[in-house]
Short mmCIF file of C-alpha atoms in Angstrom, two decimals:
data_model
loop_
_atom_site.label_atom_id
_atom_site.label_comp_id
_atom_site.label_asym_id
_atom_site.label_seq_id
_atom_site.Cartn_x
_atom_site.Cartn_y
_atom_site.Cartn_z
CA UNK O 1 -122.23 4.15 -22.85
CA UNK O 2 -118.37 3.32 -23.03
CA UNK O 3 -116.40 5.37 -25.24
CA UNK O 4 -114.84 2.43 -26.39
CA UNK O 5 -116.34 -1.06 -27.09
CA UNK O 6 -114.47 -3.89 -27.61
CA UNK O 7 -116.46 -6.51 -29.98
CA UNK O 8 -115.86 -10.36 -28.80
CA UNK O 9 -114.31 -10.06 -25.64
CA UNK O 10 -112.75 -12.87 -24.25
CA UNK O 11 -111.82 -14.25 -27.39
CA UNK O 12 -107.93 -15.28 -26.97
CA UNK O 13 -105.07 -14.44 -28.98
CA UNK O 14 -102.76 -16.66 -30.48
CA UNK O 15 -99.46 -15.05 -29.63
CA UNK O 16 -97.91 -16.67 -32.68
CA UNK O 17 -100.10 -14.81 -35.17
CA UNK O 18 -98.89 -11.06 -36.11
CA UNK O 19 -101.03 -8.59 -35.35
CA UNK O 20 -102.44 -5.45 -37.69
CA UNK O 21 -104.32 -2.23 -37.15
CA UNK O 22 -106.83 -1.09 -39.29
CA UNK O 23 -108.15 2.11 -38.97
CA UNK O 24 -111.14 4.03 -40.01
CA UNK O 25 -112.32 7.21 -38.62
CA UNK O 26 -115.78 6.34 -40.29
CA UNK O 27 -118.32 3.80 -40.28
CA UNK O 28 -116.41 1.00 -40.97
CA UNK O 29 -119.58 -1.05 -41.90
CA UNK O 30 -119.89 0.97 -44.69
CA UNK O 31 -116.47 1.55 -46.08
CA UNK O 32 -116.41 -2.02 -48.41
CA UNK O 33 -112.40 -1.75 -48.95
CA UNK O 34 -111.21 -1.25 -45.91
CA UNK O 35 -113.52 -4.71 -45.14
CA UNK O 36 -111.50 -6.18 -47.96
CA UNK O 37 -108.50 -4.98 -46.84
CA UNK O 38 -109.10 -6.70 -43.43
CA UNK O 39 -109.74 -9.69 -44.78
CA UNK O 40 -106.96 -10.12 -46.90
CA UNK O 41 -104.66 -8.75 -44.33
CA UNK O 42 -105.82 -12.04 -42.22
CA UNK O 43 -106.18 -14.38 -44.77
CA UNK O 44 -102.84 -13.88 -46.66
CA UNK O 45 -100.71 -12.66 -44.00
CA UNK O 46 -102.17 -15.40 -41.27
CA UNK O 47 -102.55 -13.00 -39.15
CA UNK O 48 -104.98 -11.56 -37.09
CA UNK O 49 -106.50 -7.46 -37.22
CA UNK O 50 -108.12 -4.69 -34.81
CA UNK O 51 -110.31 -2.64 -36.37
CA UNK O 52 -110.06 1.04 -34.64
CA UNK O 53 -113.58 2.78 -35.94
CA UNK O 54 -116.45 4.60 -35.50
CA UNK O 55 -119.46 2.44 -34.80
CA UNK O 56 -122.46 2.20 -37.19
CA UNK O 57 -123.46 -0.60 -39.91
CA UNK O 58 -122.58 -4.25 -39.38
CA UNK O 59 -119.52 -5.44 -41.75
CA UNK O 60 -120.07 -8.22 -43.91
CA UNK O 61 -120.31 -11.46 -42.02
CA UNK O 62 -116.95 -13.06 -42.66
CA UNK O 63 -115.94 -10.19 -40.36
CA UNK O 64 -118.22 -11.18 -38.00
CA UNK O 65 -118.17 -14.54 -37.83
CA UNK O 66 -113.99 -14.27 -37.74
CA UNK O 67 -112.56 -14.57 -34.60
CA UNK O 68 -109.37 -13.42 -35.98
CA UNK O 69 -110.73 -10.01 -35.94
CA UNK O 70 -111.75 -7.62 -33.51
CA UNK O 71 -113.89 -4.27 -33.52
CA UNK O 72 -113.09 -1.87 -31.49
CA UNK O 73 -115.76 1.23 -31.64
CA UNK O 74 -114.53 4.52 -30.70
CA UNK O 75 -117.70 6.68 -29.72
CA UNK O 76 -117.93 10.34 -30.51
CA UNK O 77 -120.32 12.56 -29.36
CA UNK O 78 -123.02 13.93 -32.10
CA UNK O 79 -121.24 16.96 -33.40
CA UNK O 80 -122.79 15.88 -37.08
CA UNK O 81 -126.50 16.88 -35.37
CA UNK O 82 -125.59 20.63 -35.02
CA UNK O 83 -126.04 23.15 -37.56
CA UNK O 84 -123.40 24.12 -39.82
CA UNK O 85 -123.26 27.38 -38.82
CA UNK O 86 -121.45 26.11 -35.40
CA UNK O 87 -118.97 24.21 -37.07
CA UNK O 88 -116.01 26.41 -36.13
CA UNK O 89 -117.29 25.81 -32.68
CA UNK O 90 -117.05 22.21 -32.49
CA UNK O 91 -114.65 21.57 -34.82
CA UNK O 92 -111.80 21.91 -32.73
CA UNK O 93 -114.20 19.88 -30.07
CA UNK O 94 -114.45 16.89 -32.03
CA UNK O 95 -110.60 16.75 -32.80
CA UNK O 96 -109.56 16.90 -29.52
CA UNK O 97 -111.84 14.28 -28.50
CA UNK O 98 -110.93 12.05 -31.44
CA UNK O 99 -107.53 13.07 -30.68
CA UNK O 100 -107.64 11.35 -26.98
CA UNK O 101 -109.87 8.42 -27.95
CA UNK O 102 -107.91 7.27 -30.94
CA UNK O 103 -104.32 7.63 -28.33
CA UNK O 104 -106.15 5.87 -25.75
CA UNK O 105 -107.27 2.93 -28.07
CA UNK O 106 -103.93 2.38 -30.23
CA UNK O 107 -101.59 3.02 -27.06
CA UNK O 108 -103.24 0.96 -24.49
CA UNK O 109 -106.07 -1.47 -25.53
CA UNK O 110 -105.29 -3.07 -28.71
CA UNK O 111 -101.83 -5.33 -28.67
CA UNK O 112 -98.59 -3.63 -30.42
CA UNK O 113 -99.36 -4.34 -33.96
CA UNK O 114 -96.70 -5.37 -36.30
CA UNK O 115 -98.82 -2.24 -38.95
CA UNK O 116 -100.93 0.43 -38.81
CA UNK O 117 -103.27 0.54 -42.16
CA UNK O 118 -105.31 3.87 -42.04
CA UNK O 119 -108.21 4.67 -44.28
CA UNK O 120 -107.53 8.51 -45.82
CA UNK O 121 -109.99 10.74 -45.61
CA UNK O 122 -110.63 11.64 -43.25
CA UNK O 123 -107.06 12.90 -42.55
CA UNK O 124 -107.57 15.01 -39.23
CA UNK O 125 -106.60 13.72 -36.52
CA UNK O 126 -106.05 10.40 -37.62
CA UNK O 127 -103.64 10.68 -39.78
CA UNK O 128 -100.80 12.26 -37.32
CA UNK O 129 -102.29 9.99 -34.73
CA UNK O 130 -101.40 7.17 -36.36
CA UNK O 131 -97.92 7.88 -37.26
CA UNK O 132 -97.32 8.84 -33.80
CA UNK O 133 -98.66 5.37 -32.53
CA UNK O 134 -96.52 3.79 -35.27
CA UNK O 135 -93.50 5.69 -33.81
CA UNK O 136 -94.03 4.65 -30.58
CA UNK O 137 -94.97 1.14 -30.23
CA UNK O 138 -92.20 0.56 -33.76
CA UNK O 139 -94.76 -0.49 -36.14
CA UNK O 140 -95.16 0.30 -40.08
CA UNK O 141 -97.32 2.79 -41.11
CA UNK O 142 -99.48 2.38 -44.75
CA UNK O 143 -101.38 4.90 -45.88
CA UNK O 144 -104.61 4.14 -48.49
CA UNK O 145 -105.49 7.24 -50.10
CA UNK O 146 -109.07 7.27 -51.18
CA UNK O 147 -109.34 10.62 -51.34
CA UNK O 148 -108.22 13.78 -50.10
CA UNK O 149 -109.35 15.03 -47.18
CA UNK O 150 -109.47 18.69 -48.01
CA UNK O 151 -111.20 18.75 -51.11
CA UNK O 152 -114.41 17.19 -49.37
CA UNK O 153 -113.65 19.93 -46.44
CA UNK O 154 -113.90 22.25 -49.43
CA UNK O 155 -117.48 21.32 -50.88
CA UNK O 156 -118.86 23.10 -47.20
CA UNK O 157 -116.32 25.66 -46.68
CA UNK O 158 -114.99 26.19 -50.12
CA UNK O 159 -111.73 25.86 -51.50
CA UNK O 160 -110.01 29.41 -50.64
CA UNK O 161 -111.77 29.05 -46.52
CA UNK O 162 -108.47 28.84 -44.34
CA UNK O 163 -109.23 25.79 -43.11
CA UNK O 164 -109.11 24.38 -46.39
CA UNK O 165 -105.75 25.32 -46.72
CA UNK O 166 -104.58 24.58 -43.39
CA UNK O 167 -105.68 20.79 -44.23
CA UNK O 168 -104.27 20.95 -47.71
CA UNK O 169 -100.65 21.67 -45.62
CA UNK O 170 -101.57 18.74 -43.33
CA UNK O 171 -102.70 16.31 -45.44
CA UNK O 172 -99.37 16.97 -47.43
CA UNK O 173 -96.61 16.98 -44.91
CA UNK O 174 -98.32 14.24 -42.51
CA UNK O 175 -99.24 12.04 -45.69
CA UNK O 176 -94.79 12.22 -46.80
CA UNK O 177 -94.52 10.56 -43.37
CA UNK O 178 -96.05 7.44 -44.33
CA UNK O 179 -94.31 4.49 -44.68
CA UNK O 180 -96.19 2.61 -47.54
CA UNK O 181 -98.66 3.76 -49.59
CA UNK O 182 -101.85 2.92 -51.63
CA UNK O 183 -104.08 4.83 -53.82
CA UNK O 184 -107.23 3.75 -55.80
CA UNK O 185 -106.50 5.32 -60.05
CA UNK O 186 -103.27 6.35 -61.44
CA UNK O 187 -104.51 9.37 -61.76
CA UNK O 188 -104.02 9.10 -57.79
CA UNK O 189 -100.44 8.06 -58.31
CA UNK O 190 -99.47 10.43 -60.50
CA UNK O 191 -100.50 13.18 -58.30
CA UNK O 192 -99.33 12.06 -55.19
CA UNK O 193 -95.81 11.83 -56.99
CA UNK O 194 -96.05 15.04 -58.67
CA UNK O 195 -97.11 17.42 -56.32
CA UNK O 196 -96.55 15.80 -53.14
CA UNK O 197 -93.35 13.43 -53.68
CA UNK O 198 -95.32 10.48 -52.43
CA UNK O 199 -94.66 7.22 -54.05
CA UNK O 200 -97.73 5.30 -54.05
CA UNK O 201 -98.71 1.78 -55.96
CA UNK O 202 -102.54 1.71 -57.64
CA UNK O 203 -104.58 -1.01 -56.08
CA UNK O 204 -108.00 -0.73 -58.19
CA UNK O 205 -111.35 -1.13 -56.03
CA UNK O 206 -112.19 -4.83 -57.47
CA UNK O 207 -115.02 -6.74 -56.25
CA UNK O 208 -115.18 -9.88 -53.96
CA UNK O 209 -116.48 -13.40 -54.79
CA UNK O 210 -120.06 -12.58 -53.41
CA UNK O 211 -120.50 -9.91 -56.04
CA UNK O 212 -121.73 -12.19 -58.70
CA UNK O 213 -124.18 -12.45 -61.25
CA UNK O 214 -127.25 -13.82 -60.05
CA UNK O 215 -128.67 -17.41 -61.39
CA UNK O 216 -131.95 -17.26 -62.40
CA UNK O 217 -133.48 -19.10 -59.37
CA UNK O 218 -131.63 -16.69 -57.42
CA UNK O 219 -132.81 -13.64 -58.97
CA UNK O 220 -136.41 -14.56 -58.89
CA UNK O 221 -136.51 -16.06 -55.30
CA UNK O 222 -134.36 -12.29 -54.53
CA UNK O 223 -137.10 -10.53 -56.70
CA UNK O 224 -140.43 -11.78 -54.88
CA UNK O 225 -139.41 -11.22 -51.50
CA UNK O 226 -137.77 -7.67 -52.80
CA UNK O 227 -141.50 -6.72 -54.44
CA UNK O 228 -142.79 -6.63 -50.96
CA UNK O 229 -139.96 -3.93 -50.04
CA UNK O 230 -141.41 -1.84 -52.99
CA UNK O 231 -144.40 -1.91 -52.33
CA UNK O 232 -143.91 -0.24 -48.91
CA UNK O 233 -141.60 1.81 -49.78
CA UNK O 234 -143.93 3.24 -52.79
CA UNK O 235 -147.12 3.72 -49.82
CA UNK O 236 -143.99 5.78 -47.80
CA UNK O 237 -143.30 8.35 -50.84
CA UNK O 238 -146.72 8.23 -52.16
CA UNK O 239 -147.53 6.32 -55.27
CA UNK O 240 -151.08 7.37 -55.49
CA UNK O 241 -149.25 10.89 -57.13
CA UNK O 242 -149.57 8.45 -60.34
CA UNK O 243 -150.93 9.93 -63.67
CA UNK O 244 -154.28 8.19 -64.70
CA UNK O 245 -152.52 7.67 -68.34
CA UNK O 246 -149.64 5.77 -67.40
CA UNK O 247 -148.82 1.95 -67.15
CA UNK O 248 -148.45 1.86 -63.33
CA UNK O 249 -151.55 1.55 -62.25
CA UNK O 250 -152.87 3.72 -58.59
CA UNK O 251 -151.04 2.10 -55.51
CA UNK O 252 -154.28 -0.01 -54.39
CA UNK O 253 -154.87 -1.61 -57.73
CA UNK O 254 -150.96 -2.38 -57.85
CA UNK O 255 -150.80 -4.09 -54.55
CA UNK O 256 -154.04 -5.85 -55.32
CA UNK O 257 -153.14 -7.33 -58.12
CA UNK O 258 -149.51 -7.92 -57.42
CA UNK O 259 -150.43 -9.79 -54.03
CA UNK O 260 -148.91 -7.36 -52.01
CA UNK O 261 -145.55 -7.01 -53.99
CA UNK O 262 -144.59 -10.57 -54.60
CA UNK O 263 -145.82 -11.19 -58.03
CA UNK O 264 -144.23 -7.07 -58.69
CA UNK O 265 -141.92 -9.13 -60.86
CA UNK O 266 -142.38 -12.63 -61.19
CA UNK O 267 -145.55 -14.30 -61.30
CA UNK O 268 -147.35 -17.03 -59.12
CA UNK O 269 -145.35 -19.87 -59.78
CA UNK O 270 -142.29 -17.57 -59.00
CA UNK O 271 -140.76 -17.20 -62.29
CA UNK O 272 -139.26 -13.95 -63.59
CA UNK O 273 -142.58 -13.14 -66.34
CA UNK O 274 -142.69 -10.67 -69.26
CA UNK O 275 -144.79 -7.58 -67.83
CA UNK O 276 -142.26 -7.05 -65.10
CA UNK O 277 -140.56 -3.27 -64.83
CA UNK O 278 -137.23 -2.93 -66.03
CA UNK O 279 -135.23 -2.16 -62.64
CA UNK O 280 -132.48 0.57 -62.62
CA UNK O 281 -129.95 0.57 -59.46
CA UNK O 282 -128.15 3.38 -58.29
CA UNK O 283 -126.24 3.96 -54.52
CA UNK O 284 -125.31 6.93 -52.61
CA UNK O 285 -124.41 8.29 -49.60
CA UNK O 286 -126.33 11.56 -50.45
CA UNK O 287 -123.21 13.75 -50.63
CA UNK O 288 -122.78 16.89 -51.92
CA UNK O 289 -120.40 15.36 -54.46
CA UNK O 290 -123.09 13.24 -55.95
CA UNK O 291 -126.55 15.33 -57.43
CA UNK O 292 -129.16 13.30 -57.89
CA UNK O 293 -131.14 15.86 -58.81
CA UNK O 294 -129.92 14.91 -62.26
CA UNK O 295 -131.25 11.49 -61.89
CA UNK O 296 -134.57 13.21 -60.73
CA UNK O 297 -134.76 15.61 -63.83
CA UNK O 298 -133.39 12.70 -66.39
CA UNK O 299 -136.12 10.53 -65.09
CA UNK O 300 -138.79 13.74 -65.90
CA UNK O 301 -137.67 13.93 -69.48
CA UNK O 302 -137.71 10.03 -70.11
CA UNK O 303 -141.52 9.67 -68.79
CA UNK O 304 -142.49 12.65 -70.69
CA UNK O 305 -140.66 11.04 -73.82
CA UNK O 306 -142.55 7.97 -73.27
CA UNK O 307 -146.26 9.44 -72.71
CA UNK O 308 -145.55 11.22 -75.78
CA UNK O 309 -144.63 8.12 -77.61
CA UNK O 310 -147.87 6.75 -75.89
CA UNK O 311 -150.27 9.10 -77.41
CA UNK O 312 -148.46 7.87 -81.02
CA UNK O 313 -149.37 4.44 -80.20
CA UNK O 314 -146.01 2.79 -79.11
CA UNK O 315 -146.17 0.79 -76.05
CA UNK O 316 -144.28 1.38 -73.34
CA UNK O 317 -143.02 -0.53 -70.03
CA UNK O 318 -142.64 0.20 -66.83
CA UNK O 319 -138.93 1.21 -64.97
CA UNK O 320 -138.73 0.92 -61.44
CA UNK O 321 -135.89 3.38 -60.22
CA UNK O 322 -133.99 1.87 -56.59
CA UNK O 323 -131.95 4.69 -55.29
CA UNK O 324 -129.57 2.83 -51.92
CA UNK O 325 -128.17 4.41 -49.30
CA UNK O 326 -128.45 6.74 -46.11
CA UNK O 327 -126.66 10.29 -45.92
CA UNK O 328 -128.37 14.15 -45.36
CA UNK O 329 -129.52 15.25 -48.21
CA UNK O 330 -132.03 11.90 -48.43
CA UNK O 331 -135.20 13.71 -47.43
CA UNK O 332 -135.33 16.90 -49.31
CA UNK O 333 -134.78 14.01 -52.29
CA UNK O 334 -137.77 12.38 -51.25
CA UNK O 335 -140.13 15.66 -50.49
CA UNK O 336 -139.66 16.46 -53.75
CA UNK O 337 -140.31 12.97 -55.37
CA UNK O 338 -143.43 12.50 -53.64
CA UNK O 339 -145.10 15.77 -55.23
CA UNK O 340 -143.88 14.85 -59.23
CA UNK O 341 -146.43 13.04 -60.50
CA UNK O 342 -144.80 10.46 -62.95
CA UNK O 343 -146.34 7.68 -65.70
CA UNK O 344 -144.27 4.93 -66.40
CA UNK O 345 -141.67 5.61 -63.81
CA UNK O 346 -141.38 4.97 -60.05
CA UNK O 347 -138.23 6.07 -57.72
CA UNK O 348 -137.87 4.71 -54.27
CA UNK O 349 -134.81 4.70 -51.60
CA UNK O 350 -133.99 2.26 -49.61
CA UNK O 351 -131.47 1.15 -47.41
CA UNK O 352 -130.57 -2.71 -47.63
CA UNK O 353 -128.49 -5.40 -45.85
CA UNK O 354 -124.85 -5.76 -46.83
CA UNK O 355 -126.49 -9.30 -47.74
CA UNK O 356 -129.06 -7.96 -50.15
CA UNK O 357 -127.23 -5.39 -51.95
CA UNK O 358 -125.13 -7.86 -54.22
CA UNK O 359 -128.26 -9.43 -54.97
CA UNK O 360 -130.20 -6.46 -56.10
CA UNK O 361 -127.54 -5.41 -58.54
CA UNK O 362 -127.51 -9.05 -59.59
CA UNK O 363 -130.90 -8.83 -60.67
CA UNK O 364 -131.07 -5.31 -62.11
CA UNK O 365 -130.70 -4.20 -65.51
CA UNK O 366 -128.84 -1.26 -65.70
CA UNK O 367 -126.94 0.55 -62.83
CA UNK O 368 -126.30 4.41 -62.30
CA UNK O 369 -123.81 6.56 -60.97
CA UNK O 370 -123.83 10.11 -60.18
CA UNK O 371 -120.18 10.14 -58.10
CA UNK O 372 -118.13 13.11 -59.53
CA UNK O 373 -115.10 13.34 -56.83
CA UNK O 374 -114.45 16.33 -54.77
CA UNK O 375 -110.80 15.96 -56.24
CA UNK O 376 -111.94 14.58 -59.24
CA UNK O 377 -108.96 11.43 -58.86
CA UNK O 378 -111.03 8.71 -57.17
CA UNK O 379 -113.66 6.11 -58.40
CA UNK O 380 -116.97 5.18 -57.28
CA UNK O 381 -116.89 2.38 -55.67
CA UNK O 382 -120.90 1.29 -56.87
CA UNK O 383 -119.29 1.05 -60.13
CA UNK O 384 -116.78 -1.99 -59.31
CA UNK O 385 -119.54 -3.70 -56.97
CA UNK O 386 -122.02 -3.25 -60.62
CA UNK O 387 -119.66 -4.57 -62.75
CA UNK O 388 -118.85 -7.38 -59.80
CA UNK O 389 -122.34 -8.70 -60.71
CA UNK O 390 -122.37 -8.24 -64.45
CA UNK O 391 -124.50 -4.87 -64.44
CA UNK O 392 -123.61 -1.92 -66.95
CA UNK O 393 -123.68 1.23 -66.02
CA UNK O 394 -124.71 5.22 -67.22
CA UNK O 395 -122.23 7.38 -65.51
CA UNK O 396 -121.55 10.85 -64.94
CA UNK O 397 -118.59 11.67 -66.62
CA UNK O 398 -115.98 12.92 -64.33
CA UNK O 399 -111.48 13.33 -64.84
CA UNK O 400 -110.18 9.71 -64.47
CA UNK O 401 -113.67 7.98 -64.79
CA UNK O 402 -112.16 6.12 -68.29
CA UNK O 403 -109.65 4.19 -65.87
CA UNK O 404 -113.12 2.13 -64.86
CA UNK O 405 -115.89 2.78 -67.25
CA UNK O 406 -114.79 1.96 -71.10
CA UNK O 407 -117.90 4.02 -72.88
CA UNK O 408 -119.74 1.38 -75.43
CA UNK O 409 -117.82 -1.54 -74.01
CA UNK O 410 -119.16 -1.62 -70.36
CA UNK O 411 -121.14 0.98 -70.06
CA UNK O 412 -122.23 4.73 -71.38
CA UNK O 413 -120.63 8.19 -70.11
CA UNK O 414 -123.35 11.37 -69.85
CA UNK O 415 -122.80 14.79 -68.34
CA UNK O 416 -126.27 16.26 -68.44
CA UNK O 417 -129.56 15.02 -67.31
CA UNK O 418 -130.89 14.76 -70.76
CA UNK O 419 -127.65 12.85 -72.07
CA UNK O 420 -128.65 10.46 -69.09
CA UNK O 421 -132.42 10.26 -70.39
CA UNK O 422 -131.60 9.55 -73.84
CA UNK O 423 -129.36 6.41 -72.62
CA UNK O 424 -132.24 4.84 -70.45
CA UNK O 425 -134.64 4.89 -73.10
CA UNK O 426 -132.03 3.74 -75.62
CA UNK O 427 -130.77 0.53 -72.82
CA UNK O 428 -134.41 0.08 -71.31
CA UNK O 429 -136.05 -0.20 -74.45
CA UNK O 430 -137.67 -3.97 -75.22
CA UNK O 431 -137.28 -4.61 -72.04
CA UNK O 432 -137.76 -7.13 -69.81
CA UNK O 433 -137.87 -9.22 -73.24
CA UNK O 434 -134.57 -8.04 -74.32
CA UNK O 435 -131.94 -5.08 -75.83
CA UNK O 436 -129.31 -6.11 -77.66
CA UNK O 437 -127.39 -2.88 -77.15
CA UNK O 438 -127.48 -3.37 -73.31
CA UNK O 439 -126.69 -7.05 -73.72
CA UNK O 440 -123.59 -6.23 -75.30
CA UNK O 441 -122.40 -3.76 -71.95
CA UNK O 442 -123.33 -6.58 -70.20
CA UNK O 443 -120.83 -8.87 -71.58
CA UNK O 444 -118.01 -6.08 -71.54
CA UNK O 445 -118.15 -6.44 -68.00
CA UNK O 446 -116.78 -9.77 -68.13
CA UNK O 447 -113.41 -8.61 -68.47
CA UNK O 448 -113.20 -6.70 -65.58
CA UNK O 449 -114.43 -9.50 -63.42
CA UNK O 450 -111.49 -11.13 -64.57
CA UNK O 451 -109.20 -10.28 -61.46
CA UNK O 452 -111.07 -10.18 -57.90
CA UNK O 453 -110.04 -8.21 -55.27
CA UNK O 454 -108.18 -11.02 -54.16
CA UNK O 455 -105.70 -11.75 -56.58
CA UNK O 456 -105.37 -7.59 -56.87
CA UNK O 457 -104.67 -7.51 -53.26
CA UNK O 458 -102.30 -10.31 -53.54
CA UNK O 459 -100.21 -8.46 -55.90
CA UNK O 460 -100.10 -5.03 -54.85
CA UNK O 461 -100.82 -5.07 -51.12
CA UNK O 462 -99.33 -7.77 -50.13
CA UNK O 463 -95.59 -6.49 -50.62
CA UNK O 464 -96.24 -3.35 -48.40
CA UNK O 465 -96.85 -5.58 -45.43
CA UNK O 466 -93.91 -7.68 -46.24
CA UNK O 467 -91.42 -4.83 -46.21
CA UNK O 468 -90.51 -5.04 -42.55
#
């Protein structure tokens, strides 16, 4: 394997165009803003873009299909597949490497770019790689701040371990050097200011055009091919765990009678019908700094709420749970869920195409988020790409969460499991026929779509490139 791989060689450039550097010490395929940013940097600026990133999950396809845009995928040797306990081992490895990868790739095989956009965290080395490249080859350097790259280094090593600090001091002097800067909250802003005399402008995560409600020939033409997913995906975890008293019949009567998944939610003449489950959404990257063990326990106490309800003689639906997403802590998640025997709730995880994802929040009813921040000034991004297509949310109530979710207007705030319970069987109740109470977060989203990423970008970003 090369150690660098150039996507769409042999593509020429047009030496009118400027040229721009984006780059991601990550997976750029799944880091959604820095797509955006891409994007907009070639379709505003008419100009074209080389991505510098880690390889991994395909980008959305306007990336792909634009031949203003090139890929270029540093490879790094599997560090992540050693145990923790050697991390001060190959720490200083994997820098060094980075180090001489990222030099090699910005110095000699990407043209002199006119600016360097870096993606922060992670900050070491990239960050005083980059401004070292933008030194050199006399080309602006703009800094997005995400995050902060020590307080996710702190969640492993904790937040008094030397190397903690040592990042803190980086992070800080390196991140003054920067020429522009963008952050995602005010809350961002105002701390970068504060504390680190770093002038930054707030450019809100906002969704693109294909994150959209869903029409309702889209959602059920989505839905049948999507009950086949769940239906292998509840074999994988073990749906026979079922209890005999609850509305989810054992997994060989479901697929039976469901025809394999495709009738799971609409019925034969592929129409959305009134037995359906009601679907909740949530995405992660199974991260220390989202515990979905809360999900796991709120769902407990809302299907032992219901079979006690039951045994009074109310009715009650089904809810279909769809965690998203790939990251480590995925399988002791799933170990557990396949030995808790549930009644009138099912969890799977899955991990969908970029092309599906907007479609499955489009046709859910509620969303979920567990993201808390390791510094407590970001926002999750699953939030912006729910309300994109219309879909309130119940989320974990973190410091600066209010700049995104309005509680009772587009969505509810908990900070327990059982606050998180009582808000799904308040939202999911009458459903799929209706809630009036969820209807109403539905429609608060409106506002926010308001202003896409677009016109946001247009804005705010736009004058940082312009400066030079």
């Amino acid at each position: 394997m090369t150690e660098v791989k150039c996507r769409r060689e042999g593509v020429l450039r047009s030496m009118a165009k400027p040229s721009y550097a984006v780059v991601v010490l990550g997976d750029f395929g799944r880091s959604p803003r820095m797509q955006y940013h891409t994007l907009s940097i070639v379709r505003e600026l008419d100009a074209e873009v080389d991505v510098v990133a880690l390889g991994g999950s395909k980008p959305v396809d306007d990336i792909v299909d634009n031949v203003a845009i090139r890929q270029h995928d540093i490879w790094t040797p599997p560090f992540h597949k050693l145990p923790r306990r050697f991390f001060l081992f190959y720490a200083p490895i994997k820098v060094m490497w980075q180090v001489i990868m990222l030099l090699w790739t910005l110095l000699f095989v990407i043209p002199s770019p006119k600016g360097i956009l870096v993606q922060n965290p992670p900050s070491i080395p990239v960050l005083a790689i980059c401004r070292l490249t933008a030194w050199l080859r006399k080309s602006m350097f703009i800094i997005d701040w995400h995050n902060f790259g020590y307080t996710i280094l702190a969640l492993s090593q904790g937040k008094n371990h030397p190397l903690v600090r040592i990042s803190k001091i980086y992070e800080r002097v390196v991140g003054r050097l920067g020429d522009e800067h963008l952050c995602v909250t005010n809350a961002m802003k105002d701390f970068l200011h504060a504390k680190w005399r770093i002038k930054a402008s707030t450019l809100y995560d906002r969704p693109p055009s294909f994150f959209k409600p869903l029409a309702r020939a889209e959602k059920e033409k989505f839905l049948a091919r999507f009950g086949q997913t769940v239906m292998r995906e509840l074999e994988r975890v073990g749906a026979s765990c079922s209890k005999a008293d609850g509305s989810w019949p054992e997994y060989s009567t479901l697929k039976e009678e469901t025809a394999g998944g495709v009738e799971l939610f609409v019925n034969g003449n592929r129409e959305l019908h009134c037995s359906r489950p009601a679907l909740v959404v949530s995405s992660t990257s199974w991260t220390p700094d989202e515990d979905f063990g809360v999900l796991f326990e709120a769902v407990k106490e809302a299907d032992m709420e219901m079979q006690e309800k039951a045994k009074n003689g109310v009715k009650q639906g089904r809810v279909l749970v769809v965690v998203t997403g790939k990251g480590p802590m995925k399988a002791a998640f799933e170990k557990e869920l396949s030995s808790t025997p549930l009644a009138y709730f099912r969890i799977i995880t899955v991990w969908l195409e970029i092309e599906d994802y907007p479609k499955l929040l489009g046709s859910a009813d509620l969303g979920v988020s567990l993201h808390t921040s390791s510094s407590g000034l970001d926002l999750p991004m699953k939030v912006v790409d729910m309300f994109g297509c219309g879909l309130p949310v119940c989320a974990i109530d973190f410091p600066c969460l209010d700049e995104l979710v309005k509680e009772g207007q587009n969505g509810r705030v908990f900070s327990s499991a059982s606050g998180l319970s009582r808000q799904m069987l308040s939202l999911l109740q009458g459903l799929p026929r209706g809630n009036e109470d969820l209807a109403a977060l539905r429609r608060g989203t409106e506002t926010f779509r308001r202003i896409r990423w677009d016109d946001a970008w247009r804005v705010t970003a736009k004058p940082k490139f312009l400066t030079r």
